[in-house]
PDB file of C-alpha atoms in Angstrom:
ATOM      1  CA  MET A   7      16.450  -0.748  -0.815  1.00 41.00           C
ATOM      2  CA  GLU A   8      15.627  -1.132   2.212  1.00 38.00           C
ATOM      3  CA  ILE A   9       1.348 -18.108   5.782  1.00 25.00           C
ATOM      4  CA  THR A  10      -2.149 -20.459   7.420  1.00 27.00           C
ATOM      5  CA  VAL A  11       0.678 -21.010   9.841  1.00 29.00           C
ATOM      6  CA  VAL A  12       3.503 -22.857   8.115  1.00 35.00           C
ATOM      7  CA  PRO A  13       6.449 -24.412   9.951  1.00 37.00           C
ATOM      8  CA  LYS A  14       9.922 -23.560   8.775  1.00 44.00           C
ATOM      9  CA  PHE A  15      11.480 -26.348   6.778  1.00 48.00           C
ATOM     10  CA  LYS A  16      15.219 -25.906   7.225  1.00 53.00           C
ATOM     11  CA  SER A  17      16.101 -29.065   5.339  1.00 50.00           C
ATOM     12  CA  THR A  18      18.772 -29.055   2.647  1.00 43.00           C
ATOM     13  CA  LEU A  19      17.276 -32.090   0.977  1.00 44.00           C
ATOM     14  CA  PHE A  20      13.752 -30.685   1.021  1.00 46.00           C
ATOM     15  CA  LEU A  21      14.838 -27.314  -0.355  1.00 53.00           C
ATOM     16  CA  SER A  22      16.942 -28.941  -3.041  1.00 46.00           C
ATOM     17  CA  LEU A  23      14.021 -31.097  -4.095  1.00 48.00           C
ATOM     18  CA  CYS A  24      11.727 -28.075  -4.126  1.00 53.00           C
ATOM     19  CA  LEU A  25      14.076 -26.100  -6.313  1.00 58.00           C
ATOM     20  CA  ALA A  26      14.653 -29.030  -8.625  1.00 54.00           C
ATOM     21  CA  GLY A  27      10.890 -29.247  -8.984  1.00 50.00           C
ATOM     22  CA  VAL A  28      10.364 -25.641  -9.985  1.00 53.00           C
ATOM     23  CA  PRO A  29       8.377 -25.981 -13.188  1.00 51.00           C
ATOM     24  CA  LEU A  30       9.858 -26.996 -16.484  1.00 43.00           C
ATOM     25  CA  SER A  31       7.533 -24.328 -17.805  1.00 54.00           C
ATOM     26  CA  ALA A  32       4.934 -22.171 -16.156  1.00 66.00           C
ATOM     27  CA  GLY A  33       1.324 -23.183 -16.414  1.00 69.00           C
ATOM     28  CA  ASP A  34      -1.822 -21.074 -16.489  1.00 64.00           C
ATOM     29  CA  ARG A  35      -4.029 -20.931 -13.433  1.00 59.00           C
ATOM     30  CA  SER A  36      -7.604 -21.816 -14.251  1.00 40.00           C
ATOM     31  CA  ASN A  37      -8.814 -18.818 -12.240  1.00 42.00           C
ATOM     32  CA  ALA A  38      -6.128 -16.403 -13.413  1.00 39.00           C
ATOM     33  CA  THR A  39      -7.274 -12.885 -14.171  1.00 38.00           C
ATOM     34  CA  ALA A  40      -4.861 -12.427 -17.076  1.00 37.00           C
ATOM     35  CA  GLN A  41      -5.801 -13.480 -20.579  1.00 38.00           C
ATOM     36  CA  ASP A  42      -3.574 -15.238 -23.071  1.00 37.00           C
ATOM     37  CA  ALA A  43      -1.151 -12.908 -24.825  1.00 36.00           C
ATOM     38  CA  SER A  44      -2.274 -14.198 -28.209  1.00 40.00           C
ATOM     39  CA  GLU A  45      -5.793 -12.941 -27.513  1.00 44.00           C
ATOM     40  CA  VAL A  46      -5.162  -9.551 -25.946  1.00 48.00           C
ATOM     41  CA  THR A  47      -2.208  -7.203 -26.257  1.00 48.00           C
ATOM     42  CA  THR A  48      -1.276  -4.113 -24.300  1.00 75.00           C
ATOM     43  CA  GLU A  49       1.506  -1.587 -24.068  1.00 92.00           C
ATOM     44  CA  ALA A  50       4.511  -1.996 -21.824  1.00 96.00           C
ATOM     45  CA  VAL A  51       4.220  -0.347 -18.412  1.00 97.00           C
ATOM     46  CA  SER A  52       7.144   1.667 -17.069  1.00 97.00           C
ATOM     47  CA  PHE A  53       7.693   3.599 -13.869  1.00 98.00           C
ATOM     48  CA  SER A  54      10.560   5.328 -12.100  1.00 98.00           C
ATOM     49  CA  LEU A  55      10.935   6.027  -8.394  1.00 98.00           C
ATOM     50  CA  LYS A  56      13.434   8.243  -6.633  1.00 98.00           C
ATOM     51  CA  ARG A  57      15.520   7.521  -3.585  1.00 98.00           C
ATOM     52  CA  GLY A  58      13.422   8.137  -0.481  1.00 98.00           C
ATOM     53  CA  GLU A  59      10.128   7.120  -2.063  1.00 98.00           C
ATOM     54  CA  VAL A  60       8.378   4.101  -0.580  1.00 98.00           C
ATOM     55  CA  LEU A  61       7.659   1.108  -2.800  1.00 98.00           C
ATOM     56  CA  GLN A  62       4.748  -1.097  -1.776  1.00 98.00           C
ATOM     57  CA  ILE A  63       4.144  -4.489  -3.393  1.00 98.00           C
ATOM     58  CA  ILE A  64       0.826  -6.165  -2.606  1.00 98.00           C
ATOM     59  CA  ALA A  65       0.172  -9.843  -3.312  1.00 98.00           C
ATOM     60  CA  SER A  66      -3.616 -10.190  -3.316  1.00 98.00           C
ATOM     61  CA  ASP A  67      -5.588 -13.422  -2.996  1.00 98.00           C
ATOM     62  CA  ASN A  68      -9.194 -12.471  -3.771  1.00 98.00           C
ATOM     63  CA  ARG A  69     -12.105 -14.109  -1.966  1.00 97.00           C
ATOM     64  CA  GLU A  70     -14.529 -15.626  -4.453  1.00 97.00           C
ATOM     65  CA  ASP A  71     -17.470 -13.969  -2.699  1.00 98.00           C
ATOM     66  CA  GLY A  72     -15.626 -10.759  -1.840  1.00 98.00           C
ATOM     67  CA  ARG A  73     -16.026  -8.572  -4.914  1.00 98.00           C
ATOM     68  CA  GLN A  74     -18.449  -6.088  -3.351  1.00 98.00           C
ATOM     69  CA  ALA A  75     -16.367  -5.932  -0.190  1.00 98.00           C
ATOM     70  CA  ARG A  76     -13.316  -5.090  -2.282  1.00 98.00           C
ATOM     71  CA  LEU A  77     -15.179  -2.376  -4.161  1.00 98.00           C
ATOM     72  CA  ASP A  78     -16.381  -0.873  -0.887  1.00 98.00           C
ATOM     73  CA  TYR A  79     -12.854  -0.990   0.522  1.00 98.00           C
ATOM     74  CA  TYR A  80     -11.366   0.741  -2.527  1.00 98.00           C
ATOM     75  CA  ALA A  81     -14.060   3.415  -2.511  1.00 98.00           C
ATOM     76  CA  LYS A  82     -13.240   4.312   1.079  1.00 98.00           C
ATOM     77  CA  VAL A  83      -9.499   3.766   1.265  1.00 98.00           C
ATOM     78  CA  LEU A  84      -8.142   4.959  -2.077  1.00 97.00           C
ATOM     79  CA  PRO A  85      -9.261   8.597  -1.707  1.00 98.00           C
ATOM     80  CA  LEU A  86      -7.569   8.775   1.701  1.00 98.00           C
ATOM     81  CA  ALA A  87      -4.353   7.256   0.356  1.00 98.00           C
ATOM     82  CA  GLN A  88      -4.314   9.290  -2.852  1.00 98.00           C
ATOM     83  CA  ALA A  89      -4.680  12.455  -0.840  1.00 98.00           C
ATOM     84  CA  GLU A  90      -1.247  11.606   0.606  1.00 98.00           C
ATOM     85  CA  GLY A  91       0.265  10.992  -2.839  1.00 98.00           C
ATOM     86  CA  TYR A  92      -0.264   7.227  -3.032  1.00 98.00           C
ATOM     87  CA  ARG A  93      -0.260   5.981  -6.618  1.00 98.00           C
ATOM     88  CA  ARG A  94      -0.666   2.737  -8.512  1.00 97.00           C
ATOM     89  CA  LEU A  95       2.266   1.802 -10.753  1.00 98.00           C
ATOM     90  CA  ALA A  96       1.718  -1.611 -12.348  1.00 97.00           C
ATOM     91  CA  GLN A  97       0.236  -5.065 -11.873  1.00 97.00           C
ATOM     92  CA  LEU A  98       1.598  -8.507 -12.652  1.00 98.00           C
ATOM     93  CA  ASN A  99      -1.011 -11.254 -12.752  1.00 98.00           C
ATOM     94  CA  VAL A 100       0.016 -14.632 -11.368  1.00 98.00           C
ATOM     95  CA  ARG A 101       0.059 -17.435 -13.937  1.00 97.00           C
ATOM     96  CA  GLU A 102       1.132 -20.054 -11.411  1.00 97.00           C
ATOM     97  CA  SER A 103       2.156 -20.159  -7.775  1.00 97.00           C
ATOM     98  CA  VAL A 104       4.684 -22.963  -7.993  1.00 96.00           C
ATOM     99  CA  ILE A 105       5.786 -23.107  -4.361  1.00 95.00           C
ATOM    100  CA  SER A 106       3.619 -21.102  -1.971  1.00 94.00           C
ATOM    101  CA  ASP A 107       1.231 -21.522   0.926  1.00 89.00           C
ATOM    102  CA  THR A 108      -1.008 -18.800  -0.470  1.00 90.00           C
ATOM    103  CA  GLN A 109      -2.426 -18.421  -3.976  1.00 94.00           C
ATOM    104  CA  PRO A 110      -2.231 -14.744  -4.927  1.00 98.00           C
ATOM    105  CA  ASP A 111      -4.010 -13.551  -8.041  1.00 98.00           C
ATOM    106  CA  ALA A 112      -1.594 -10.692  -8.628  1.00 98.00           C
ATOM    107  CA  PHE A 113       1.391  -8.703  -7.416  1.00 98.00           C
ATOM    108  CA  SER A 114       0.552  -5.006  -7.629  1.00 98.00           C
ATOM    109  CA  PHE A 115       3.052  -2.165  -7.341  1.00 98.00           C
ATOM    110  CA  PHE A 116       2.272   1.099  -5.547  1.00 98.00           C
ATOM    111  CA  ALA A 117       4.296   3.985  -4.173  1.00 98.00           C
ATOM    112  CA  TRP A 118       4.165   6.599  -1.429  1.00 98.00           C
ATOM    113  CA  PRO A 119       6.094   9.843  -1.971  1.00 98.00           C
ATOM    114  CA  ASP A 120       7.915   9.332   1.338  1.00 98.00           C
ATOM    115  CA  GLU A 121       7.604   7.690   4.732  1.00 98.00           C
ATOM    116  CA  ALA A 122       5.917  10.765   6.190  1.00 98.00           C
ATOM    117  CA  ALA A 123       3.028  10.433   3.717  1.00 98.00           C
ATOM    118  CA  GLU A 124       2.577   6.762   4.562  1.00 98.00           C
ATOM    119  CA  LYS A 125       2.597   7.588   8.271  1.00 98.00           C
ATOM    120  CA  ARG A 126      -0.010  10.342   7.892  1.00 98.00           C
ATOM    121  CA  PHE A 127      -2.277   7.890   6.100  1.00 98.00           C
ATOM    122  CA  SER A 128      -1.825   5.218   8.777  1.00 97.00           C
ATOM    123  CA  GLN A 129      -2.732   7.762  11.466  1.00 98.00           C
ATOM    124  CA  ASN A 130      -6.014   8.746   9.801  1.00 98.00           C
ATOM    125  CA  PRO A 131      -8.708   7.954  12.383  1.00 98.00           C
ATOM    126  CA  GLU A 132     -10.854   6.221   9.753  1.00 98.00           C
ATOM    127  CA  TRP A 133      -8.130   3.815   8.661  1.00 98.00           C
ATOM    128  CA  PRO A 134      -8.301   1.133  11.418  1.00 97.00           C
ATOM    129  CA  ALA A 135     -11.969   0.391  10.739  1.00 98.00           C
ATOM    130  CA  TYR A 136     -11.389   0.142   6.993  1.00 98.00           C
ATOM    131  CA  LYS A 137      -8.320  -2.063   7.476  1.00 98.00           C
ATOM    132  CA  ALA A 138     -10.363  -4.461   9.620  1.00 98.00           C
ATOM    133  CA  THR A 139     -12.613  -5.252   6.618  1.00 98.00           C
ATOM    134  CA  ARG A 140      -9.809  -6.738   4.502  1.00 98.00           C
ATOM    135  CA  PRO A 141     -10.720 -10.382   5.314  1.00 98.00           C
ATOM    136  CA  GLU A 142     -14.163  -9.756   3.790  1.00 98.00           C
ATOM    137  CA  GLY A 143     -12.595  -9.079   0.367  1.00 98.00           C
ATOM    138  CA  TRP A 144      -9.412 -11.127   0.375  1.00 98.00           C
ATOM    139  CA  ASP A 145      -8.368 -14.523   1.640  1.00 98.00           C
ATOM    140  CA  GLU A 146      -4.997 -12.864   2.053  1.00 97.00           C
ATOM    141  CA  LEU A 147      -3.196  -9.606   1.384  1.00 97.00           C
ATOM    142  CA  SER A 148       0.569  -9.887   1.694  1.00 97.00           C
ATOM    143  CA  ILE A 149       2.033  -6.388   1.743  1.00 98.00           C
ATOM    144  CA  TYR A 150       5.746  -5.722   1.337  1.00 98.00           C
ATOM    145  CA  THR A 151       6.947  -2.157   1.917  1.00 98.00           C
ATOM    146  CA  ALA A 152      10.453  -0.745   1.418  1.00 98.00           C
ATOM    147  CA  LYS A 153      11.918   2.742   1.453  1.00 98.00           C
ATOM    148  CA  LEU A 154      14.196   3.103  -1.558  1.00 98.00           C
ATOM    149  CA  THR A 155      17.825   3.907  -0.888  1.00 97.00           C
ATOM    150  CA  GLU A 156      18.530   4.344  -4.597  1.00 97.00           C
ATOM    151  CA  ASP A 157      16.538   5.248  -7.701  1.00 98.00           C
ATOM    152  CA  LEU A 158      14.521   2.446  -9.287  1.00 98.00           C
ATOM    153  CA  SER A 159      13.181   2.150 -12.843  1.00 98.00           C
ATOM    154  CA  LEU A 160      11.185  -0.836 -14.079  1.00 98.00           C
ATOM    155  CA  THR A 161       9.471  -1.739 -17.337  1.00 98.00           C
ATOM    156  CA  PHE A 162       7.043  -4.650 -17.607  1.00 98.00           C
ATOM    157  CA  SER A 163       6.404  -5.853 -21.153  1.00 97.00           C
ATOM    158  CA  PRO A 164       3.404  -7.815 -22.471  1.00 97.00           C
ATOM    159  CA  ASP A 165       5.687 -10.154 -24.408  1.00 96.00           C
ATOM    160  CA  LYS A 166       7.837 -11.104 -21.407  1.00 98.00           C
ATOM    161  CA  TYR A 167       7.256 -13.285 -18.348  1.00 98.00           C
ATOM    162  CA  TYR A 168       8.251 -12.652 -14.751  1.00 98.00           C
ATOM    163  CA  THR A 169       9.142 -14.623 -11.672  1.00 98.00           C
ATOM    164  CA  VAL A 170       9.426 -13.554  -8.073  1.00 98.00           C
ATOM    165  CA  VAL A 171      11.103 -15.473  -5.301  1.00 98.00           C
ATOM    166  CA  VAL A 172      10.056 -14.337  -1.835  1.00 98.00           C
ATOM    167  CA  ALA A 173      12.865 -15.578   0.400  1.00 98.00           C
ATOM    168  CA  TRP A 174      13.364 -16.023   4.133  1.00 98.00           C
ATOM    169  CA  PRO A 175      17.153 -16.398   4.487  1.00 98.00           C
ATOM    170  CA  ASP A 176      18.635 -18.419   7.331  1.00 97.00           C
ATOM    171  CA  ALA A 177      19.822 -16.225  10.176  1.00 96.00           C
ATOM    172  CA  GLU A 178      23.286 -17.780  10.133  1.00 97.00           C
ATOM    173  CA  THR A 179      23.832 -18.920   6.560  1.00 97.00           C
ATOM    174  CA  GLY A 180      21.742 -16.409   4.603  1.00 97.00           C
ATOM    175  CA  ALA A 181      24.809 -15.206   2.700  1.00 98.00           C
ATOM    176  CA  ASP A 182      24.679 -18.511   0.808  1.00 98.00           C
ATOM    177  CA  TYR A 183      21.499 -17.321  -0.906  1.00 98.00           C
ATOM    178  CA  THR A 184      23.332 -14.257  -2.214  1.00 98.00           C
ATOM    179  CA  ARG A 185      26.123 -16.543  -3.377  1.00 98.00           C
ATOM    180  CA  TYR A 186      23.555 -18.658  -5.207  1.00 98.00           C
ATOM    181  CA  LEU A 187      21.977 -15.684  -6.999  1.00 98.00           C
ATOM    182  CA  GLU A 188      25.318 -14.251  -8.023  1.00 98.00           C
ATOM    183  CA  GLY A 189      26.554 -17.656  -9.161  1.00 98.00           C
ATOM    184  CA  ILE A 190      23.612 -18.443 -11.441  1.00 98.00           C
ATOM    185  CA  GLU A 191      23.329 -15.001 -13.059  1.00 98.00           C
ATOM    186  CA  PRO A 192      25.429 -15.909 -16.152  1.00 98.00           C
ATOM    187  CA  ALA A 193      23.168 -18.911 -16.724  1.00 98.00           C
ATOM    188  CA  VAL A 194      20.055 -16.783 -16.265  1.00 98.00           C
ATOM    189  CA  THR A 195      21.358 -14.347 -18.880  1.00 98.00           C
ATOM    190  CA  ARG A 196      22.101 -17.088 -21.411  1.00 98.00           C
ATOM    191  CA  ALA A 197      18.602 -18.500 -20.857  1.00 98.00           C
ATOM    192  CA  GLY A 198      16.971 -15.182 -21.720  1.00 98.00           C
ATOM    193  CA  GLY A 199      16.504 -13.890 -18.195  1.00 98.00           C
ATOM    194  CA  ARG A 200      17.430 -10.665 -16.397  1.00 98.00           C
ATOM    195  CA  PHE A 201      17.443  -9.808 -12.710  1.00 98.00           C
ATOM    196  CA  ILE A 202      15.391  -6.611 -12.670  1.00 98.00           C
ATOM    197  CA  ALA A 203      14.845  -5.878  -8.964  1.00 98.00           C
ATOM    198  CA  LYS A 204      15.945  -7.116  -5.563  1.00 98.00           C
ATOM    199  CA  ILE A 205      13.994  -5.718  -2.624  1.00 98.00           C
ATOM    200  CA  TYR A 206      15.781  -6.213   0.683  1.00 98.00           C
ATOM    201  CA  ASN A 207      14.287  -6.485   4.166  1.00 97.00           C
ATOM    202  CA  PRO A 208      10.799  -5.132   3.414  1.00 98.00           C
ATOM    203  CA  ARG A 209       8.319  -4.464   6.162  1.00 98.00           C
ATOM    204  CA  PHE A 210       5.591  -7.069   5.990  1.00 97.00           C
ATOM    205  CA  GLU A 211       1.964  -7.294   6.983  1.00 97.00           C
ATOM    206  CA  ALA A 212      -0.800  -9.790   6.284  1.00 96.00           C
ATOM    207  CA  HIS A 213      -4.086 -10.714   7.935  1.00 95.00           C
ATOM    208  CA  ALA A 214      -3.955 -14.511   7.495  1.00 94.00           C
ATOM    209  CA  SER A 215      -0.251 -15.366   7.592  1.00 90.00           C
ATOM    210  CA  PRO A 216       2.431 -15.276  10.267  1.00 86.00           C
ATOM    211  CA  ASP A 217       3.889 -11.821  10.764  1.00 83.00           C
ATOM    212  CA  GLU A 218       7.363 -12.840   9.652  1.00 93.00           C
ATOM    213  CA  ALA A 219       8.951 -10.543   7.102  1.00 96.00           C
ATOM    214  CA  PRO A 220      10.991 -12.098   4.290  1.00 98.00           C
ATOM    215  CA  GLY A 221      14.538 -10.951   3.790  1.00 98.00           C
ATOM    216  CA  GLN A 222      14.340 -10.476   0.041  1.00 98.00           C
ATOM    217  CA  LEU A 223      12.066 -10.343  -3.006  1.00 98.00           C
ATOM    218  CA  THR A 224      13.872 -11.084  -6.269  1.00 98.00           C
ATOM    219  CA  PHE A 225      12.203 -10.307  -9.606  1.00 98.00           C
ATOM    220  CA  VAL A 226      13.444 -11.791 -12.890  1.00 98.00           C
ATOM    221  CA  GLU A 227      12.225 -11.044 -16.420  1.00 98.00           C
ATOM    222  CA  TRP A 228      12.215 -13.936 -18.905  1.00 98.00           C
ATOM    223  CA  ASP A 229      11.913 -14.127 -22.678  1.00 98.00           C
ATOM    224  CA  SER A 230      10.016 -17.421 -22.458  1.00 97.00           C
ATOM    225  CA  LEU A 231       8.265 -19.677 -19.988  1.00 97.00           C
ATOM    226  CA  ASP A 232      10.968 -22.349 -20.155  1.00 97.00           C
ATOM    227  CA  GLY A 233      13.763 -19.984 -19.104  1.00 97.00           C
ATOM    228  CA  PHE A 234      14.294 -21.475 -15.684  1.00 97.00           C
ATOM    229  CA  ARG A 235      14.193 -25.006 -17.086  1.00 96.00           C
ATOM    230  CA  LYS A 236      17.144 -24.034 -19.248  1.00 97.00           C
ATOM    231  CA  VAL A 237      18.963 -22.560 -16.261  1.00 98.00           C
ATOM    232  CA  GLN A 238      18.554 -25.775 -14.275  1.00 97.00           C
ATOM    233  CA  LYS A 239      20.593 -27.662 -16.882  1.00 97.00           C
ATOM    234  CA  MET A 240      23.530 -25.251 -16.926  1.00 98.00           C
ATOM    235  CA  PRO A 241      26.819 -25.742 -15.053  1.00 98.00           C
ATOM    236  CA  GLU A 242      26.503 -22.522 -13.018  1.00 98.00           C
ATOM    237  CA  TYR A 243      23.212 -23.692 -11.583  1.00 98.00           C
ATOM    238  CA  LEU A 244      24.485 -27.181 -10.816  1.00 98.00           C
ATOM    239  CA  ALA A 245      27.511 -25.686  -9.070  1.00 98.00           C
ATOM    240  CA  HIS A 246      25.480 -23.300  -6.890  1.00 98.00           C
ATOM    241  CA  ARG A 247      22.122 -24.954  -6.189  1.00 97.00           C
ATOM    242  CA  ASP A 248      23.257 -26.253  -2.789  1.00 97.00           C
ATOM    243  CA  TYR A 249      23.754 -22.659  -1.669  1.00 98.00           C
ATOM    244  CA  PHE A 250      20.065 -22.048  -2.308  1.00 97.00           C
ATOM    245  CA  ALA A 251      19.195 -24.869   0.061  1.00 95.00           C
ATOM    246  CA  SER A 252      21.677 -23.921   2.759  1.00 97.00           C
ATOM    247  CA  GLY A 253      20.868 -20.210   2.597  1.00 98.00           C
ATOM    248  CA  LEU A 254      17.093 -20.278   3.085  1.00 97.00           C
ATOM    249  CA  ASP A 255      14.597 -21.288   5.729  1.00 96.00           C
ATOM    250  CA  ARG A 256      11.727 -21.120   3.255  1.00 95.00           C
ATOM    251  CA  PHE A 257      10.632 -19.420   0.051  1.00 97.00           C
ATOM    252  CA  GLU A 258       7.793 -18.786  -2.381  1.00 97.00           C
ATOM    253  CA  PHE A 259       8.052 -18.948  -6.169  1.00 97.00           C
ATOM    254  CA  HIS A 260       5.525 -17.386  -8.572  1.00 98.00           C
ATOM    255  CA  TRP A 261       5.300 -17.025 -12.365  1.00 98.00           C
ATOM    256  CA  MET A 262       3.626 -13.798 -13.547  1.00 98.00           C
ATOM    257  CA  GLU A 263       2.805 -11.684 -16.583  1.00 98.00           C
ATOM    258  CA  LEU A 264       1.744  -8.091 -17.164  1.00 97.00           C
ATOM    259  CA  ALA A 265      -1.920  -7.479 -16.396  1.00 92.00           C
ATOM    260  CA  ARG A 266      -4.010  -6.892 -19.491  1.00 78.00           C
ATOM    261  CA  PHE A 267      -7.058  -4.673 -19.187  1.00 65.00           C
TER     262      PHE A 267
END
């Protein structure tokens, strides 16, 4: 499978401290759109994509006064996109943005049938004017797009929790980040976690952040909110955490759960 301006912080100490400070357990954002699982339940959401389809993940930070602007945008843009086969797949609401310069409300998953369909949409003469209205509805839209080079199937469950790390690997030592992920996987498994998707080198666009694409988005499913706290105490993590620091320029870390409607 194929931010506010923020300076890079290539500092091993700083990154190590950041990672060590990733939450003992995820909190609940006071303005989160998701409700507590004990109050509302929903069915699991599953989707499958074929090689050649285009996955689009949108992290949306809604403006407090932008609801009508968002509704107007959807009313104009969605029919154009759906005419080219664009479809909504799933939504994960953000419980807590632990380390991030933006505060997205959700990560939503969409798909185009192929790159040609996405291109036809982008060349619609009405699209540029509609795109220009995004700042009226969102403080930020971070859009990650990747053409799939292999089939992808995902299931999001209402009784699980999810994390995503958006990572900008170092140009010279980025392989250390891969070494870190591979090294901690046994600990993640024992702590009730599963790596469910790694999206490499997505195209990136945003209207309020630097146009610098991350190198990887890594999604993990957890049985409980203290899963990563458990990982941090295990020998595999302690042996590999320095590779996280040496392998990245910067990163974002978010806790999420399946949207409940």
